[in-house]
Amino acid sequence: MIILFTCVSETPQRNSNNNGRFKQEFLNRINQIRKKGCNCGVTYFQPAPPMTWNDDLEQAARGHALDMSERNYFSHTSKNGRSMSDRAIDAGYNYKGFKTFAVGENIAQGQMSIAEVMSGWLHSEGHCRNLMNPVFREVGIAEIDHYWVQDFGGRESFSRREQEMIKSGKYKLIQKEVSDGH
């Protein structure tokens, strides 16, 4: 007689959607529209470069979706006052060593599918502008209890020549924060 015992201990995860199909469906939908270009409100956006998935941005998105779900609010600003850039940087999406750094965020609540949330974002001028912004090249997305967070990032590296000029002291780096209000 053979007796087998199996013990599985697992911390329950709440709809983190940390799977390949979720990521790929979002990337396909985003990059399909970026490839064609589209109207965001009355402004036409030219085709934009494709986005790639970024795990740090996904972590920031997941944390914010979970926080909104658990604390029952809906805002780009966390209850503790943290902004989307604070959350992205805290998740590891760093600006140090890059020539440019940009982050953006779309949030939604109540949609039941990727198709539904993407349709809503594309029909909202501000959200659509984020999706079509050519500065944004990376994305991370999470959905928890029908709270959707889509975090965007864009970073440009310094050229070799610029790096040499920085090291020699001929270039001075200036950091400033710019917000578009969305």
PDB file of C-alpha atoms in Angstrom:
ATOM      1  CA  MET A   1       0.000   0.000   0.000  1.00  0.00           C
ATOM      2  CA  ILE A   2       1.286   3.464  -0.949  1.00  0.00           C
ATOM      3  CA  ILE A   3       0.029   6.530   0.815  1.00  0.00           C
ATOM      4  CA  LEU A   4       0.837   9.935  -0.594  1.00  0.00           C
ATOM      5  CA  PHE A   5       0.350  13.162   1.254  1.00  0.00           C
ATOM      6  CA  THR A   6       0.492  16.526  -0.369  1.00  0.00           C
ATOM      7  CA  CYS A   7       0.572  19.760   1.498  1.00  0.00           C
ATOM      8  CA  VAL A   8       0.140  22.977  -0.392  1.00  0.00           C
ATOM      9  CA  SER A   9       0.522  26.269   1.376  1.00  0.00           C
ATOM     10  CA  GLU A  10      -0.310  29.292  -0.635  1.00  0.00           C
ATOM     11  CA  THR A  11      -0.932  32.912   0.163  1.00  0.00           C
ATOM     12  CA  PRO A  12      -4.136  33.847  -1.619  1.00  0.00           C
ATOM     13  CA  GLN A  13      -3.670  36.372  -4.393  1.00  0.00           C
ATOM     14  CA  ARG A  14      -6.512  38.627  -5.387  1.00  0.00           C
ATOM     15  CA  ASN A  15      -6.855  38.761  -9.169  1.00  0.00           C
ATOM     16  CA  SER A  16      -3.285  39.948  -9.691  1.00  0.00           C
ATOM     17  CA  ASN A  17      -3.466  38.787 -13.325  1.00  0.00           C
ATOM     18  CA  ASN A  18       0.241  38.085 -13.268  1.00  0.00           C
ATOM     19  CA  ASN A  19       0.075  35.784 -16.257  1.00  0.00           C
ATOM     20  CA  GLY A  20       1.383  35.830 -19.783  1.00  0.00           C
ATOM     21  CA  ARG A  21      -2.007  35.929 -21.468  1.00  0.00           C
ATOM     22  CA  PHE A  22      -3.048  39.066 -19.526  1.00  0.00           C
ATOM     23  CA  LYS A  23       0.200  40.845 -20.419  1.00  0.00           C
ATOM     24  CA  GLN A  24       0.133  39.768 -24.051  1.00  0.00           C
ATOM     25  CA  GLU A  25      -3.495  40.782 -24.589  1.00  0.00           C
ATOM     26  CA  PHE A  26      -2.805  44.252 -23.222  1.00  0.00           C
ATOM     27  CA  LEU A  27       0.402  44.658 -25.232  1.00  0.00           C
ATOM     28  CA  ASN A  28      -1.337  43.479 -28.405  1.00  0.00           C
ATOM     29  CA  ARG A  29      -4.221  45.908 -27.943  1.00  0.00           C
ATOM     30  CA  ILE A  30      -1.953  48.843 -27.031  1.00  0.00           C
ATOM     31  CA  ASN A  31       0.544  48.252 -29.811  1.00  0.00           C
ATOM     32  CA  GLN A  32      -2.155  47.659 -32.416  1.00  0.00           C
ATOM     33  CA  ILE A  33      -3.612  51.112 -31.815  1.00  0.00           C
ATOM     34  CA  ARG A  34      -0.159  52.744 -31.508  1.00  0.00           C
ATOM     35  CA  LYS A  35       0.855  51.205 -34.836  1.00  0.00           C
ATOM     36  CA  LYS A  36      -2.152  52.746 -36.620  1.00  0.00           C
ATOM     37  CA  GLY A  37      -2.418  56.056 -34.794  1.00  0.00           C
ATOM     38  CA  CYS A  38      -5.766  57.360 -33.580  1.00  0.00           C
ATOM     39  CA  ASN A  39      -7.846  60.346 -32.552  1.00  0.00           C
ATOM     40  CA  CYS A  40      -7.813  61.257 -28.883  1.00  0.00           C
ATOM     41  CA  GLY A  41     -10.711  63.655 -28.646  1.00  0.00           C
ATOM     42  CA  VAL A  42     -10.219  66.060 -31.547  1.00  0.00           C
ATOM     43  CA  THR A  43      -6.436  65.550 -31.740  1.00  0.00           C
ATOM     44  CA  TYR A  44      -4.982  62.987 -34.119  1.00  0.00           C
ATOM     45  CA  PHE A  45      -1.958  61.122 -32.784  1.00  0.00           C
ATOM     46  CA  GLN A  46       0.516  59.780 -35.321  1.00  0.00           C
ATOM     47  CA  PRO A  47       1.588  56.144 -35.014  1.00  0.00           C
ATOM     48  CA  ALA A  48       3.878  55.649 -32.027  1.00  0.00           C
ATOM     49  CA  PRO A  49       6.610  53.108 -31.252  1.00  0.00           C
ATOM     50  CA  PRO A  50       5.476  49.857 -29.648  1.00  0.00           C
ATOM     51  CA  MET A  51       5.477  49.475 -25.877  1.00  0.00           C
ATOM     52  CA  THR A  52       7.174  46.708 -23.957  1.00  0.00           C
ATOM     53  CA  TRP A  53       6.143  45.229 -20.628  1.00  0.00           C
ATOM     54  CA  ASN A  54       8.019  46.448 -17.560  1.00  0.00           C
ATOM     55  CA  ASP A  55       7.799  44.400 -14.365  1.00  0.00           C
ATOM     56  CA  ASP A  56       8.635  47.380 -12.116  1.00  0.00           C
ATOM     57  CA  LEU A  57       5.727  49.357 -13.571  1.00  0.00           C
ATOM     58  CA  GLU A  58       3.509  46.299 -13.161  1.00  0.00           C
ATOM     59  CA  GLN A  59       4.522  46.118  -9.494  1.00  0.00           C
ATOM     60  CA  ALA A  60       3.654  49.797  -9.023  1.00  0.00           C
ATOM     61  CA  ALA A  61       0.308  49.276 -10.768  1.00  0.00           C
ATOM     62  CA  ARG A  62      -0.474  46.172  -8.723  1.00  0.00           C
ATOM     63  CA  GLY A  63       0.320  47.950  -5.453  1.00  0.00           C
ATOM     64  CA  HIS A  64      -1.920  50.889  -6.325  1.00  0.00           C
ATOM     65  CA  ALA A  65      -4.808  48.675  -7.512  1.00  0.00           C
ATOM     66  CA  LEU A  66      -4.592  46.644  -4.308  1.00  0.00           C
ATOM     67  CA  ASP A  67      -4.435  49.791  -2.159  1.00  0.00           C
ATOM     68  CA  MET A  68      -7.503  51.304  -3.860  1.00  0.00           C
ATOM     69  CA  SER A  69      -9.389  48.015  -3.503  1.00  0.00           C
ATOM     70  CA  GLU A  70      -8.521  47.467   0.146  1.00  0.00           C
ATOM     71  CA  ARG A  71      -9.040  51.097   1.195  1.00  0.00           C
ATOM     72  CA  ASN A  72     -12.083  51.736  -1.002  1.00  0.00           C
ATOM     73  CA  TYR A  73     -11.040  54.839  -2.963  1.00  0.00           C
ATOM     74  CA  PHE A  74     -10.388  55.792  -6.572  1.00  0.00           C
ATOM     75  CA  SER A  75      -7.640  58.328  -7.272  1.00  0.00           C
ATOM     76  CA  HIS A  76      -4.227  58.791  -8.868  1.00  0.00           C
ATOM     77  CA  THR A  77      -3.017  59.951  -5.453  1.00  0.00           C
ATOM     78  CA  SER A  78      -2.738  57.255  -2.803  1.00  0.00           C
ATOM     79  CA  LYS A  79      -4.411  57.792   0.568  1.00  0.00           C
ATOM     80  CA  ASN A  80      -0.913  58.334   2.033  1.00  0.00           C
ATOM     81  CA  GLY A  81      -0.245  61.125  -0.479  1.00  0.00           C
ATOM     82  CA  ARG A  82       2.032  59.184  -2.841  1.00  0.00           C
ATOM     83  CA  SER A  83       1.904  60.077  -6.531  1.00  0.00           C
ATOM     84  CA  MET A  84       2.237  57.770  -9.518  1.00  0.00           C
ATOM     85  CA  SER A  85       5.894  58.761  -9.890  1.00  0.00           C
ATOM     86  CA  ASP A  86       6.532  58.002  -6.197  1.00  0.00           C
ATOM     87  CA  ARG A  87       5.012  54.541  -6.637  1.00  0.00           C
ATOM     88  CA  ALA A  88       6.927  53.823  -9.856  1.00  0.00           C
ATOM     89  CA  ILE A  89      10.257  54.864  -8.350  1.00  0.00           C
ATOM     90  CA  ASP A  90       9.576  52.925  -5.140  1.00  0.00           C
ATOM     91  CA  ALA A  91       8.843  49.837  -7.267  1.00  0.00           C
ATOM     92  CA  GLY A  92      12.279  50.147  -8.896  1.00  0.00           C
ATOM     93  CA  TYR A  93      11.523  52.150 -12.041  1.00  0.00           C
ATOM     94  CA  ASN A  94      14.471  54.508 -11.634  1.00  0.00           C
ATOM     95  CA  TYR A  95      15.453  57.713 -13.369  1.00  0.00           C
ATOM     96  CA  LYS A  96      19.107  57.716 -12.323  1.00  0.00           C
ATOM     97  CA  GLY A  97      21.442  57.303 -15.257  1.00  0.00           C
ATOM     98  CA  PHE A  98      18.856  58.301 -17.858  1.00  0.00           C
ATOM     99  CA  LYS A  99      18.689  61.417 -19.985  1.00  0.00           C
ATOM    100  CA  THR A 100      14.909  61.611 -19.785  1.00  0.00           C
ATOM    101  CA  PHE A 101      12.353  60.021 -17.481  1.00  0.00           C
ATOM    102  CA  ALA A 102       8.581  60.163 -17.785  1.00  0.00           C
ATOM    103  CA  VAL A 103       5.734  58.332 -16.098  1.00  0.00           C
ATOM    104  CA  GLY A 104       1.982  58.395 -16.581  1.00  0.00           C
ATOM    105  CA  GLU A 105      -1.004  56.491 -15.304  1.00  0.00           C
ATOM    106  CA  ASN A 106      -4.486  55.460 -16.334  1.00  0.00           C
ATOM    107  CA  ILE A 107      -6.923  54.109 -13.763  1.00  0.00           C
ATOM    108  CA  ALA A 108     -10.403  52.674 -14.125  1.00  0.00           C
ATOM    109  CA  GLN A 109     -12.947  50.968 -11.902  1.00  0.00           C
ATOM    110  CA  GLY A 110     -15.698  48.480 -12.576  1.00  0.00           C
ATOM    111  CA  GLN A 111     -14.844  47.197 -16.045  1.00  0.00           C
ATOM    112  CA  MET A 112     -15.148  43.436 -16.423  1.00  0.00           C
ATOM    113  CA  SER A 113     -12.604  42.760 -19.190  1.00  0.00           C
ATOM    114  CA  ILE A 114      -9.472  44.024 -20.893  1.00  0.00           C
ATOM    115  CA  ALA A 115     -11.549  44.897 -23.974  1.00  0.00           C
ATOM    116  CA  GLU A 116     -13.967  46.970 -21.894  1.00  0.00           C
ATOM    117  CA  VAL A 117     -11.298  48.880 -19.972  1.00  0.00           C
ATOM    118  CA  MET A 118      -9.246  49.567 -23.127  1.00  0.00           C
ATOM    119  CA  SER A 119     -12.345  50.829 -24.931  1.00  0.00           C
ATOM    120  CA  GLY A 120     -13.072  53.197 -22.052  1.00  0.00           C
ATOM    121  CA  TRP A 121      -9.521  54.511 -21.967  1.00  0.00           C
ATOM    122  CA  LEU A 122      -9.434  55.025 -25.737  1.00  0.00           C
ATOM    123  CA  HIS A 123     -12.711  56.976 -25.628  1.00  0.00           C
ATOM    124  CA  SER A 124     -11.405  59.274 -22.879  1.00  0.00           C
ATOM    125  CA  GLU A 125      -9.167  62.002 -24.300  1.00  0.00           C
ATOM    126  CA  GLY A 126      -6.689  62.164 -21.393  1.00  0.00           C
ATOM    127  CA  HIS A 127      -6.361  58.397 -21.067  1.00  0.00           C
ATOM    128  CA  CYS A 128      -6.019  58.019 -24.829  1.00  0.00           C
ATOM    129  CA  ARG A 129      -3.244  60.642 -24.859  1.00  0.00           C
ATOM    130  CA  ASN A 130      -1.302  58.533 -22.353  1.00  0.00           C
ATOM    131  CA  LEU A 131      -1.766  55.424 -24.503  1.00  0.00           C
ATOM    132  CA  MET A 132      -0.562  57.265 -27.625  1.00  0.00           C
ATOM    133  CA  ASN A 133       2.225  59.355 -26.056  1.00  0.00           C
ATOM    134  CA  PRO A 134       5.392  58.441 -28.006  1.00  0.00           C
ATOM    135  CA  VAL A 135       7.538  59.255 -24.960  1.00  0.00           C
ATOM    136  CA  PHE A 136       6.044  56.254 -23.168  1.00  0.00           C
ATOM    137  CA  ARG A 137       7.781  53.057 -24.283  1.00  0.00           C
ATOM    138  CA  GLU A 138       7.110  50.756 -21.315  1.00  0.00           C
ATOM    139  CA  VAL A 139       3.955  49.710 -19.509  1.00  0.00           C
ATOM    140  CA  GLY A 140       2.860  47.645 -16.529  1.00  0.00           C
ATOM    141  CA  ILE A 141      -0.775  46.909 -15.764  1.00  0.00           C
ATOM    142  CA  ALA A 142      -2.736  45.274 -12.964  1.00  0.00           C
ATOM    143  CA  GLU A 143      -6.363  44.582 -12.129  1.00  0.00           C
ATOM    144  CA  ILE A 144      -7.561  43.748  -8.644  1.00  0.00           C
ATOM    145  CA  ASP A 145     -11.257  43.506  -7.786  1.00  0.00           C
ATOM    146  CA  HIS A 146     -12.120  45.536 -10.921  1.00  0.00           C
ATOM    147  CA  TYR A 147      -9.672  48.324 -10.057  1.00  0.00           C
ATOM    148  CA  TRP A 148      -7.473  48.727 -13.133  1.00  0.00           C
ATOM    149  CA  VAL A 149      -4.136  50.554 -13.099  1.00  0.00           C
ATOM    150  CA  GLN A 150      -2.018  51.093 -16.201  1.00  0.00           C
ATOM    151  CA  ASP A 151       1.388  52.656 -15.466  1.00  0.00           C
ATOM    152  CA  PHE A 152       3.484  54.040 -18.308  1.00  0.00           C
ATOM    153  CA  GLY A 153       7.165  54.877 -18.420  1.00  0.00           C
ATOM    154  CA  GLY A 154       9.662  56.333 -20.804  1.00  0.00           C
ATOM    155  CA  ARG A 155      13.405  56.626 -20.326  1.00  0.00           C
ATOM    156  CA  GLU A 156      16.124  57.632 -22.752  1.00  0.00           C
ATOM    157  CA  SER A 157      19.744  56.769 -22.111  1.00  0.00           C
ATOM    158  CA  PHE A 158      22.599  59.225 -22.493  1.00  0.00           C
ATOM    159  CA  SER A 159      24.757  58.757 -25.577  1.00  0.00           C
ATOM    160  CA  ARG A 160      28.353  57.674 -25.051  1.00  0.00           C
ATOM    161  CA  ARG A 161      29.502  61.211 -25.860  1.00  0.00           C
ATOM    162  CA  GLU A 162      27.073  62.723 -23.358  1.00  0.00           C
ATOM    163  CA  GLN A 163      28.249  60.257 -20.698  1.00  0.00           C
ATOM    164  CA  GLU A 164      31.857  61.337 -21.309  1.00  0.00           C
ATOM    165  CA  MET A 165      30.917  65.018 -21.048  1.00  0.00           C
ATOM    166  CA  ILE A 166      29.058  64.388 -17.769  1.00  0.00           C
ATOM    167  CA  LYS A 167      32.068  62.573 -16.320  1.00  0.00           C
ATOM    168  CA  SER A 168      34.381  65.374 -17.404  1.00  0.00           C
ATOM    169  CA  GLY A 169      32.148  68.002 -15.796  1.00  0.00           C
ATOM    170  CA  LYS A 170      31.296  69.712 -19.104  1.00  0.00           C
ATOM    171  CA  TYR A 171      27.620  68.740 -18.746  1.00  0.00           C
ATOM    172  CA  LYS A 172      25.575  69.659 -15.720  1.00  0.00           C
ATOM    173  CA  LEU A 173      22.494  67.596 -14.914  1.00  0.00           C
ATOM    174  CA  ILE A 174      19.342  69.385 -13.817  1.00  0.00           C
ATOM    175  CA  GLN A 175      16.388  67.499 -12.399  1.00  0.00           C
ATOM    176  CA  LYS A 176      12.909  69.008 -12.584  1.00  0.00           C
ATOM    177  CA  GLU A 177       9.452  67.574 -12.252  1.00  0.00           C
ATOM    178  CA  VAL A 178       6.841  68.348 -14.892  1.00  0.00           C
ATOM    179  CA  SER A 179       3.182  67.413 -14.583  1.00  0.00           C
ATOM    180  CA  ASP A 180       0.534  67.545 -17.269  1.00  0.00           C
ATOM    181  CA  GLY A 181      -2.242  67.519 -14.700  1.00  0.00           C
ATOM    182  CA  HIS A 182      -3.575  64.051 -15.596  1.00  0.00           C
TER     183      HIS A 182
END
